[in-house]
Each structure stands twice: as C-alpha cells, then as structure tokens.
Short mmCIF file of C-alpha atoms in Angstrom, two decimals:
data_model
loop_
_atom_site.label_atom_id
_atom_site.label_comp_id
_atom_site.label_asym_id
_atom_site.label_seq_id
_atom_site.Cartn_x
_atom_site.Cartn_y
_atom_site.Cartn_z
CA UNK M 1 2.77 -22.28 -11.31
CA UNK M 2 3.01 -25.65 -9.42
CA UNK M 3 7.08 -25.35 -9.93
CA UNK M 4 6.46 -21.74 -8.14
CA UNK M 5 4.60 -23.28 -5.18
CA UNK M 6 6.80 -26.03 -4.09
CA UNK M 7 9.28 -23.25 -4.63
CA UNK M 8 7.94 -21.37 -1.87
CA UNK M 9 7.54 -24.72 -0.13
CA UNK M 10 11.42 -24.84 -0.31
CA UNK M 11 11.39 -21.39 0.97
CA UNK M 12 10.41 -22.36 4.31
CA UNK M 13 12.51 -25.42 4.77
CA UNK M 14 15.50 -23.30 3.79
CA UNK M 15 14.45 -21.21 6.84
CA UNK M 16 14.68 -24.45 9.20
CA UNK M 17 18.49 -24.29 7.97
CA UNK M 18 19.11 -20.73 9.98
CA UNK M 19 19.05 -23.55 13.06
CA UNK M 20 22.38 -24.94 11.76
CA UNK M 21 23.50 -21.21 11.19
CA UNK M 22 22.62 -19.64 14.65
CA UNK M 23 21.07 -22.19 16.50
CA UNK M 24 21.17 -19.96 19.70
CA UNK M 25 19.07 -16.39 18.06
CA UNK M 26 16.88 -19.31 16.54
CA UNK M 27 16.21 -21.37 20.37
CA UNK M 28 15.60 -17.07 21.82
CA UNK M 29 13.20 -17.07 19.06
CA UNK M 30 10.75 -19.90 20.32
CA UNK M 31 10.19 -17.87 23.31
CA UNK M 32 7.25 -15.80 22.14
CA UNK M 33 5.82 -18.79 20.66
CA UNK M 34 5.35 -20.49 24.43
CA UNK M 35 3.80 -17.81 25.98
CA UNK M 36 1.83 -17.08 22.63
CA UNK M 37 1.12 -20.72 23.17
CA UNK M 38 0.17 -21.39 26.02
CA UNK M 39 -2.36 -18.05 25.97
CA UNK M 40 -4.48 -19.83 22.91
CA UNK M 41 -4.74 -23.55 24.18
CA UNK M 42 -6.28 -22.36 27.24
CA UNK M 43 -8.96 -21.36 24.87
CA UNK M 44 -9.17 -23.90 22.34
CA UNK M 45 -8.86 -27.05 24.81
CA UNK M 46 -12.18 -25.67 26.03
CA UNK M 47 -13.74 -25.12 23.09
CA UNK M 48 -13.15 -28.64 21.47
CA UNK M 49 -14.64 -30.29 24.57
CA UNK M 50 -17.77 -28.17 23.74
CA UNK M 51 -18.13 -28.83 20.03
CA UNK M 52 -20.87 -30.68 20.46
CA UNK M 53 -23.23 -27.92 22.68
CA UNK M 54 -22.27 -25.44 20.08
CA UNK M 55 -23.21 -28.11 17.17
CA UNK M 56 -26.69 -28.76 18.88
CA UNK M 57 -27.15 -24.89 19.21
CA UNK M 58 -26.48 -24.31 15.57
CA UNK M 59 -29.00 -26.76 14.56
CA UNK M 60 -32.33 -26.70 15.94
CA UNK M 61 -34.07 -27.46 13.29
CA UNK M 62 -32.82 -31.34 12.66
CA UNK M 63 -34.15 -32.59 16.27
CA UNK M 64 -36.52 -34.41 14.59
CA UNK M 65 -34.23 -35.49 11.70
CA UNK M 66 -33.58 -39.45 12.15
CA UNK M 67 -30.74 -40.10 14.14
CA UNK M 68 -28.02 -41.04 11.83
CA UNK M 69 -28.72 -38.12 10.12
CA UNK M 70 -28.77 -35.72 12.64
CA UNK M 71 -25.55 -37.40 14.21
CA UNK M 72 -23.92 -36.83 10.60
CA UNK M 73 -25.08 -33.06 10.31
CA UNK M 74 -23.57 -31.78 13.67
CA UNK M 75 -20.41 -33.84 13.33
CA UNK M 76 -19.72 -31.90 10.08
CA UNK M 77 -20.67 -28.52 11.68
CA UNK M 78 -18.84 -29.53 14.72
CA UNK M 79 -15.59 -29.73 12.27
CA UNK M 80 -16.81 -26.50 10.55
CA UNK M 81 -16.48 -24.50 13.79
CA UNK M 82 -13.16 -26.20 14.60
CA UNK M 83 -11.80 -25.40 11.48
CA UNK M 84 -12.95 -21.71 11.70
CA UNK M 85 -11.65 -21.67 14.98
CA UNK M 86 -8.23 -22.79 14.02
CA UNK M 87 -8.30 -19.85 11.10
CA UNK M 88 -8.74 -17.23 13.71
CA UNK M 89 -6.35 -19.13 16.24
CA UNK M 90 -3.33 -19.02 13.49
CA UNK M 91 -4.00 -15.22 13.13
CA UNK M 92 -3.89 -14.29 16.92
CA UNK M 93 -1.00 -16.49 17.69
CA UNK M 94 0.69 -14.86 14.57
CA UNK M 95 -0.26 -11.52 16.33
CA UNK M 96 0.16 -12.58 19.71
CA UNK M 97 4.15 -13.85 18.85
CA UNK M 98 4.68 -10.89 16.35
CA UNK M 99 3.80 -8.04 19.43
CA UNK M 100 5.65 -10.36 22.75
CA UNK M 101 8.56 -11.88 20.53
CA UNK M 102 9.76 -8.24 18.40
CA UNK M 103 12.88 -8.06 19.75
CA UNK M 104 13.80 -11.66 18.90
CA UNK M 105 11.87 -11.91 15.64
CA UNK M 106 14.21 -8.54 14.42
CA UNK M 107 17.21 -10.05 15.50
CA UNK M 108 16.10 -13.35 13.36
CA UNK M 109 15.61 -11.08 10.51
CA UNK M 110 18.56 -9.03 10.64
CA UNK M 111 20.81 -12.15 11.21
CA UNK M 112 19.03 -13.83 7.50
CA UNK M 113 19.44 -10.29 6.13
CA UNK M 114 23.06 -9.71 6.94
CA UNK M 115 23.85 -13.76 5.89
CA UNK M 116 22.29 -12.80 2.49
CA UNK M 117 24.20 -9.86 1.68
CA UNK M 118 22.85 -5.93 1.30
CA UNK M 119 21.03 -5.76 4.18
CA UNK M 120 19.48 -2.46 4.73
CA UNK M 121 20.39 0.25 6.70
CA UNK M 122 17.13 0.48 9.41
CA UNK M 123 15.17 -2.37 11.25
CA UNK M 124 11.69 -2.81 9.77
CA UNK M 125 9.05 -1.45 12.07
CA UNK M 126 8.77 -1.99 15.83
CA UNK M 127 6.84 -2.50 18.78
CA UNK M 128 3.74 -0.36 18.51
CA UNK M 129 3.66 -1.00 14.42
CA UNK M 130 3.81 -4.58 15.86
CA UNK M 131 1.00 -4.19 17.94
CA UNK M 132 -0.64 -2.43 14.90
CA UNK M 133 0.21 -5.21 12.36
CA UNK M 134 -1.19 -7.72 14.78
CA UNK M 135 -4.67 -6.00 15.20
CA UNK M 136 -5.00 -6.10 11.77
CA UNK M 137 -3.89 -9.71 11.69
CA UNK M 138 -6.76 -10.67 14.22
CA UNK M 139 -8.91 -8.45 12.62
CA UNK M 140 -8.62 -10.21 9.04
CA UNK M 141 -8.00 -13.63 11.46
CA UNK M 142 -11.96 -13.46 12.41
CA UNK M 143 -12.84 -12.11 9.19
CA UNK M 144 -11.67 -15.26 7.37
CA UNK M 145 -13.16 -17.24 10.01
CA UNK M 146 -16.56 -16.00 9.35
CA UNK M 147 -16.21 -16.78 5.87
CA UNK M 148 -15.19 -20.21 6.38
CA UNK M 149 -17.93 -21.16 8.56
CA UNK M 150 -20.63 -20.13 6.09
CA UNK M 151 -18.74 -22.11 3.82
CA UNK M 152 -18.97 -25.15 5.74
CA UNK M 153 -22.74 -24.68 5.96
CA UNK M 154 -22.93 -25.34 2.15
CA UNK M 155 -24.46 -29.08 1.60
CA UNK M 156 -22.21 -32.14 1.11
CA UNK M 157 -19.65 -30.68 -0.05
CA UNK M 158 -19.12 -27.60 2.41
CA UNK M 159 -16.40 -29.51 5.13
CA UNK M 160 -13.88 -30.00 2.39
CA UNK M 161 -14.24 -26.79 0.95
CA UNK M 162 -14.22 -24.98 4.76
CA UNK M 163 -10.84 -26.35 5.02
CA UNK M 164 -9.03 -25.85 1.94
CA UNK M 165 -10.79 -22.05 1.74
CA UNK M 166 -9.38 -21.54 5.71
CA UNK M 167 -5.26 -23.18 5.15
CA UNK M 168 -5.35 -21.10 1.93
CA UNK M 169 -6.43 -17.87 2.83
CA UNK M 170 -4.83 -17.94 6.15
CA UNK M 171 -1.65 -19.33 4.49
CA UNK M 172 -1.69 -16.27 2.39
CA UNK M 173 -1.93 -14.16 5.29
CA UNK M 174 0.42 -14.97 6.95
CA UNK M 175 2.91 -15.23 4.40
CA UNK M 176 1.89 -11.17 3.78
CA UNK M 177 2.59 -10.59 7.44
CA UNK M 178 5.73 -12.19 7.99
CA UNK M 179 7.44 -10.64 4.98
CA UNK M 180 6.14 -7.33 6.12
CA UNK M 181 9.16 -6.58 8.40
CA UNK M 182 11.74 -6.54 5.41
CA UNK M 183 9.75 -4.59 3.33
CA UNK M 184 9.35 -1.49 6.25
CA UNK M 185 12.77 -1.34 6.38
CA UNK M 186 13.01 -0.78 2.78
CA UNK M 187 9.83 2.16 2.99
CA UNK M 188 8.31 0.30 0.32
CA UNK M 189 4.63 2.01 -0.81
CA UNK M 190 1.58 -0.42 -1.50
CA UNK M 191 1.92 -0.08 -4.97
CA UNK M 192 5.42 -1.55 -4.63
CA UNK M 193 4.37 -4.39 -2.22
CA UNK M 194 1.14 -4.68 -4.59
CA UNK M 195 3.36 -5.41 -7.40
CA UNK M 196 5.88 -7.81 -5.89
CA UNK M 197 3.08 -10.36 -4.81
CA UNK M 198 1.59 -10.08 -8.15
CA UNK M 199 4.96 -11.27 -9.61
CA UNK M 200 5.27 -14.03 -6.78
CA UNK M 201 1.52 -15.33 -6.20
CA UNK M 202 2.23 -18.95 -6.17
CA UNK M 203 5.61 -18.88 -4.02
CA UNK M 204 3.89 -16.38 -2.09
CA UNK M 205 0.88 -19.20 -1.94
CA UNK M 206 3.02 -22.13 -1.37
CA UNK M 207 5.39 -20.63 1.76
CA UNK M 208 2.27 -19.38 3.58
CA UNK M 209 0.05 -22.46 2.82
CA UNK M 210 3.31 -24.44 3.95
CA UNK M 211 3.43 -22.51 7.12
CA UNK M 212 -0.35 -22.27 8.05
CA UNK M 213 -0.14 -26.78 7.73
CA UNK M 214 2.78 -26.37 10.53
CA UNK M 215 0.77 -24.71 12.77
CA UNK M 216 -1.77 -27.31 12.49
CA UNK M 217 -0.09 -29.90 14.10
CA UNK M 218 -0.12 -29.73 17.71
CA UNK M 219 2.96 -27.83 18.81
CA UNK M 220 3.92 -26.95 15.49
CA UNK M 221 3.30 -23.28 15.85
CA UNK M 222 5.71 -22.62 18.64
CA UNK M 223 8.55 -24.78 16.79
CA UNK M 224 8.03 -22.83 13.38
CA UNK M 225 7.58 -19.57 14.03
CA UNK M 226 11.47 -18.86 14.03
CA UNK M 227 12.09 -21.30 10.56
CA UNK M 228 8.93 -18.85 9.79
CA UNK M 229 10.58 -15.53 10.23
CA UNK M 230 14.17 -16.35 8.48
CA UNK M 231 12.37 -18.26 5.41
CA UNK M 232 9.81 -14.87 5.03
CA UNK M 233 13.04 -13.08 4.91
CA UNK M 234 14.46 -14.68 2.33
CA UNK M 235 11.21 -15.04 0.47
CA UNK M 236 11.12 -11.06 0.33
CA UNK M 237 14.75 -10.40 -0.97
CA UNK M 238 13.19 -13.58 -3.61
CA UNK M 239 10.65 -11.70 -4.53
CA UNK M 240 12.70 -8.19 -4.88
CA UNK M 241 14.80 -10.18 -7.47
CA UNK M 242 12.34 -11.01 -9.47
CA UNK M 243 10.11 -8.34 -9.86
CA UNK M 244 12.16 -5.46 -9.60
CA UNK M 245 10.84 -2.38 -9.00
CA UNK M 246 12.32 -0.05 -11.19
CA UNK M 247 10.97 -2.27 -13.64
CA UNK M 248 7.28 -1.86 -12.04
CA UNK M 249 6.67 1.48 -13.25
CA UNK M 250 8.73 4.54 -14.11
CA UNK M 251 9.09 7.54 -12.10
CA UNK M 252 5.84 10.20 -12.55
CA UNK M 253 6.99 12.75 -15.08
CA UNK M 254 7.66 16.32 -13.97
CA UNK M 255 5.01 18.73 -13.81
CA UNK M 256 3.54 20.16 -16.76
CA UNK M 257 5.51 17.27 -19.17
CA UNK M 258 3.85 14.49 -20.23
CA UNK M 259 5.47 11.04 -21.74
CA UNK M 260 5.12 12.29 -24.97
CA UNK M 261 7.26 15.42 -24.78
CA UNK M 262 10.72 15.27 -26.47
CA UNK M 263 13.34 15.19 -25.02
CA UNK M 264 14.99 18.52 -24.55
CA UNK M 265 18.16 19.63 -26.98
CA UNK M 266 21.64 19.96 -25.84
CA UNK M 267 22.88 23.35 -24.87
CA UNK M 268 24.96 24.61 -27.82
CA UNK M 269 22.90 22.85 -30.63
CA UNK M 270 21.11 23.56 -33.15
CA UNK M 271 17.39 21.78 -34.70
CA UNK M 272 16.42 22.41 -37.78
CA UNK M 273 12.62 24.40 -37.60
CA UNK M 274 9.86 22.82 -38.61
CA UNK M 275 8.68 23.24 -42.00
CA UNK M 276 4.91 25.18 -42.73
CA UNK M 277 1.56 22.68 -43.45
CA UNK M 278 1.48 22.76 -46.94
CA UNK M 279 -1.76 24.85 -48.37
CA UNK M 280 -4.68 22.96 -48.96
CA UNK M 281 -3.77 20.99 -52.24
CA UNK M 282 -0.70 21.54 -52.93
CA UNK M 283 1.40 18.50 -52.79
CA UNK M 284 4.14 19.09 -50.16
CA UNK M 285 7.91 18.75 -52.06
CA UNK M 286 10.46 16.26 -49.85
CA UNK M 287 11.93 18.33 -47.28
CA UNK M 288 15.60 18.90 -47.60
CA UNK M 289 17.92 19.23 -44.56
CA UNK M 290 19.69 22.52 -43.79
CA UNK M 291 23.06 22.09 -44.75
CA UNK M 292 21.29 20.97 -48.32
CA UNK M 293 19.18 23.97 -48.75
CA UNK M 294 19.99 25.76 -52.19
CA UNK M 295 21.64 29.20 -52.04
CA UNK M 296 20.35 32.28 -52.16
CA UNK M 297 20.08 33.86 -55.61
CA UNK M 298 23.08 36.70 -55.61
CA UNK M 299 23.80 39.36 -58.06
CA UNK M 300 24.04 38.41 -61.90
CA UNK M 301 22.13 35.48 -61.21
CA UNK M 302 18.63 35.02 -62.90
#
C-alpha cells in the first residue's frame, strides 16, 4: 500500500515531464490558473487578516478563561478556520480553472493521451459538463470544509487531525476530478469508475494528496495545475491497466437465461436424453452411453 502511494506520488512528477514534451500547450495551460488565481486571493488575503475577529466570535465563552489559555484556544481555532478555508479554496480554484481553462486543459489531455498511445476517439466532456463538474466540486469543496472545522473543535488533539482529515479528503477529490475527463471520453458507467478506484485506492490517494500539498504553497496552484492535468491522465490509462474492466464483471445474461443454463448444443448434434429417476428403492444401474446400449432382442433370440 505505501509502494502504491509514492507510486501515485510518481504519477504527478511524471506529469511535470509533459513541460520538456510540449512546453508551449503546458505555459497556455497556466492561464486559467492566474485568473482562477487571482479571483480566490482576493478572498483569502482578507480573510487571514481577520482570523482573529472570527476566532473571538467563535468563542465567547473563554473571555473569562486566563489569558494564556484563551490566547492558546483561539490561535488553534484561528488555524482550524484557515485550514477549512483552504479545503474549500482548493475545490473552487479546481472548479474555477476546470470551467475558464477547458479548452487548454483538453488540449493537455489529448496531447498525454495521443503521447501514450490508443487515445480515444472523442474529447471527454466540455464546457457546460465543466461547469457541472465544478459545482459539484464546490459543492463537496464546502462540504469537506464543514467537516473539518468540527474536527478541529475536538480537544487537544483536533488541529492535527483538521489538517490531515482536510489534505486527504480534498487530495482524494481532486484526484477523482481531474481523471474524470479521460474517463467521459471512454462513456465509462459508475460501476466502472467505482471499480477502477477500488483497484487503485492508494495511487489514487497518493497523486491527489500529492497535488492538494502543491496547492498549499503559495503560488503552487497556478504552477501545477497543468503537471496536474497530464499526470491525472496518465494515472487513468494506470488505472485501466490494472483493473480491467472486462475483468470487473461479465456482461448481464440474456433475458430469461440465468448463469446456470447450459450452454446451448451445436446445430447438427446430437445429446444423449436424460435417463428416468430411478423408483423409490431401487438402486439405479451405471448408465451406459448410447453407442454402448445393448441391442434389441430380434427374432430367434430368447
């Protein structure tokens, strides 16, 4: 499992290496990611130069607490909203970049697809199932962030586990969203895409965990949003190796046949019928095949 999570580690750095490949499609592709940019630190420059209001208004109650304590308390839950806020703020840049940037971000994934070989024959999605796979995004963005910051509220211990419950679910995330475009274009069901992250957790785990520390660092989301795309690319056709479908689960029988049912003779040949239950008994004498059944009794024979 830990082998499988610096795997999809790798994943991601081999998607830095589309750069040397097609260093122009990769520069077009960190346009989206300035604008997307630019539109989310005009919100969360603001709202780090007011995590201490919001800590004060989240905790009423420890006014009277002595001061070191009270300082210690809304320091954590200042870092508690922070952290939430950077959960939701990697989902709706993800969106954000996804819906502005479609036209680069399919040209990115065409370009890994065709490098790799077997590409297929339509482009995975578009603009409005863009805009709808980024609703969702934000949508599941704010729902992890709610969940983180009641997780930071637990005692002692509820910073650390705010942080490593927001990188790893949001990791996850996005790693699910970015390989979505490759796996539209092959009209893959839910069952199928069910199945291939079951047989890839920890890659899966390790690119998106990967990917969601990159955005953390100042800057870092606009610079790996491209490496992003191409490594999700080649994470999918990964994952398509080694869970193959056809392997998944068969195709639904016919209707009116079941799994049981033989299979069906050969025009032109013949079965032998099946031999009468013995009576109730009467030991039942080894059957004999057709060819070996005795003859007939003809005339003059007793």
């Amino acid at each position: 499992m830990i082998r499988e999570f610096f795997d999809g580690i790798r994943t991601l750095l081999r998607g830095f290496g589309t750069w040397r490949r097609r260093p122009g499609l990769m520069a077009l592709g960190l346009v989206p990611g300035v604008i997307a940019g630019a539109l989310l630190l005009t919100a969360l420059v603001p709202l780090a130069f007011s995590l201490p209001t919001i800590a004060d208004a989240l905790t009423p109650f420890a006014d009277g607490w002595i001061p070191a304590w009270r300082s210690a308390l809304r320091a954590a839950v200042g870092i508690v909203v922070f952290v939430a806020a950077l959960a939701l703020t990697s989902a709706v840049f993800s969106a954000l970049a996804l819906a502005i940037g479609d036209p680069f971000y399919q040209r990115i994934w065409r370009a890994v697809e065709t490098d790799l070989g077997d590409a297929p024959a339509t482009d995975g999605g578009g603009f409005w199932m863009a805009v709808g796979e980024g609703l969702r995004l934000v949508v599941l963005g704010i729902l992890i962030a709610l969940f983180v910051l009641l997780l930071g509220l637990v005692p002692l211990v509820g910073g650390f586990l705010a942080a490593v419950t927001g990188v790893v679910l949001s990791g996850r995330m996005l790693a699910r969203e970015l390989t979505s475009r490759a796996f539209d274009a092959r009209d893959l069901t839910p069952a199928d895409r069910a199945a291939l992250f079951r047989g890839s957790r920890a890659r899966v785990l390790g690119f998106g965990v990967a990917t969601q520390l990159c955005f953390l660092i100042p800057g870092g989301a606009v610079a790996v949003m491209p490496a992003a795309v191409a490594g999700a690319t080649t994470l999918a056709r990964t994952m398509l190796q080694r869970t193959p479908l056809q392997a998944v689960g068969s195709a639904p029988p016919a209707p009116g046949s079941s799994p049981e049912t033989p299979a069906t003779p050969a025009p032109g040949s013949r079965s032998a019928p099946l031999p009468p239950p013995p009576a109730s008994g009467t030991p039942s004498a080894p059957l004999l095949p057709p060819q070996a059944a005795p003859p007939p009794p003809g005339p003059g024979r007793v």
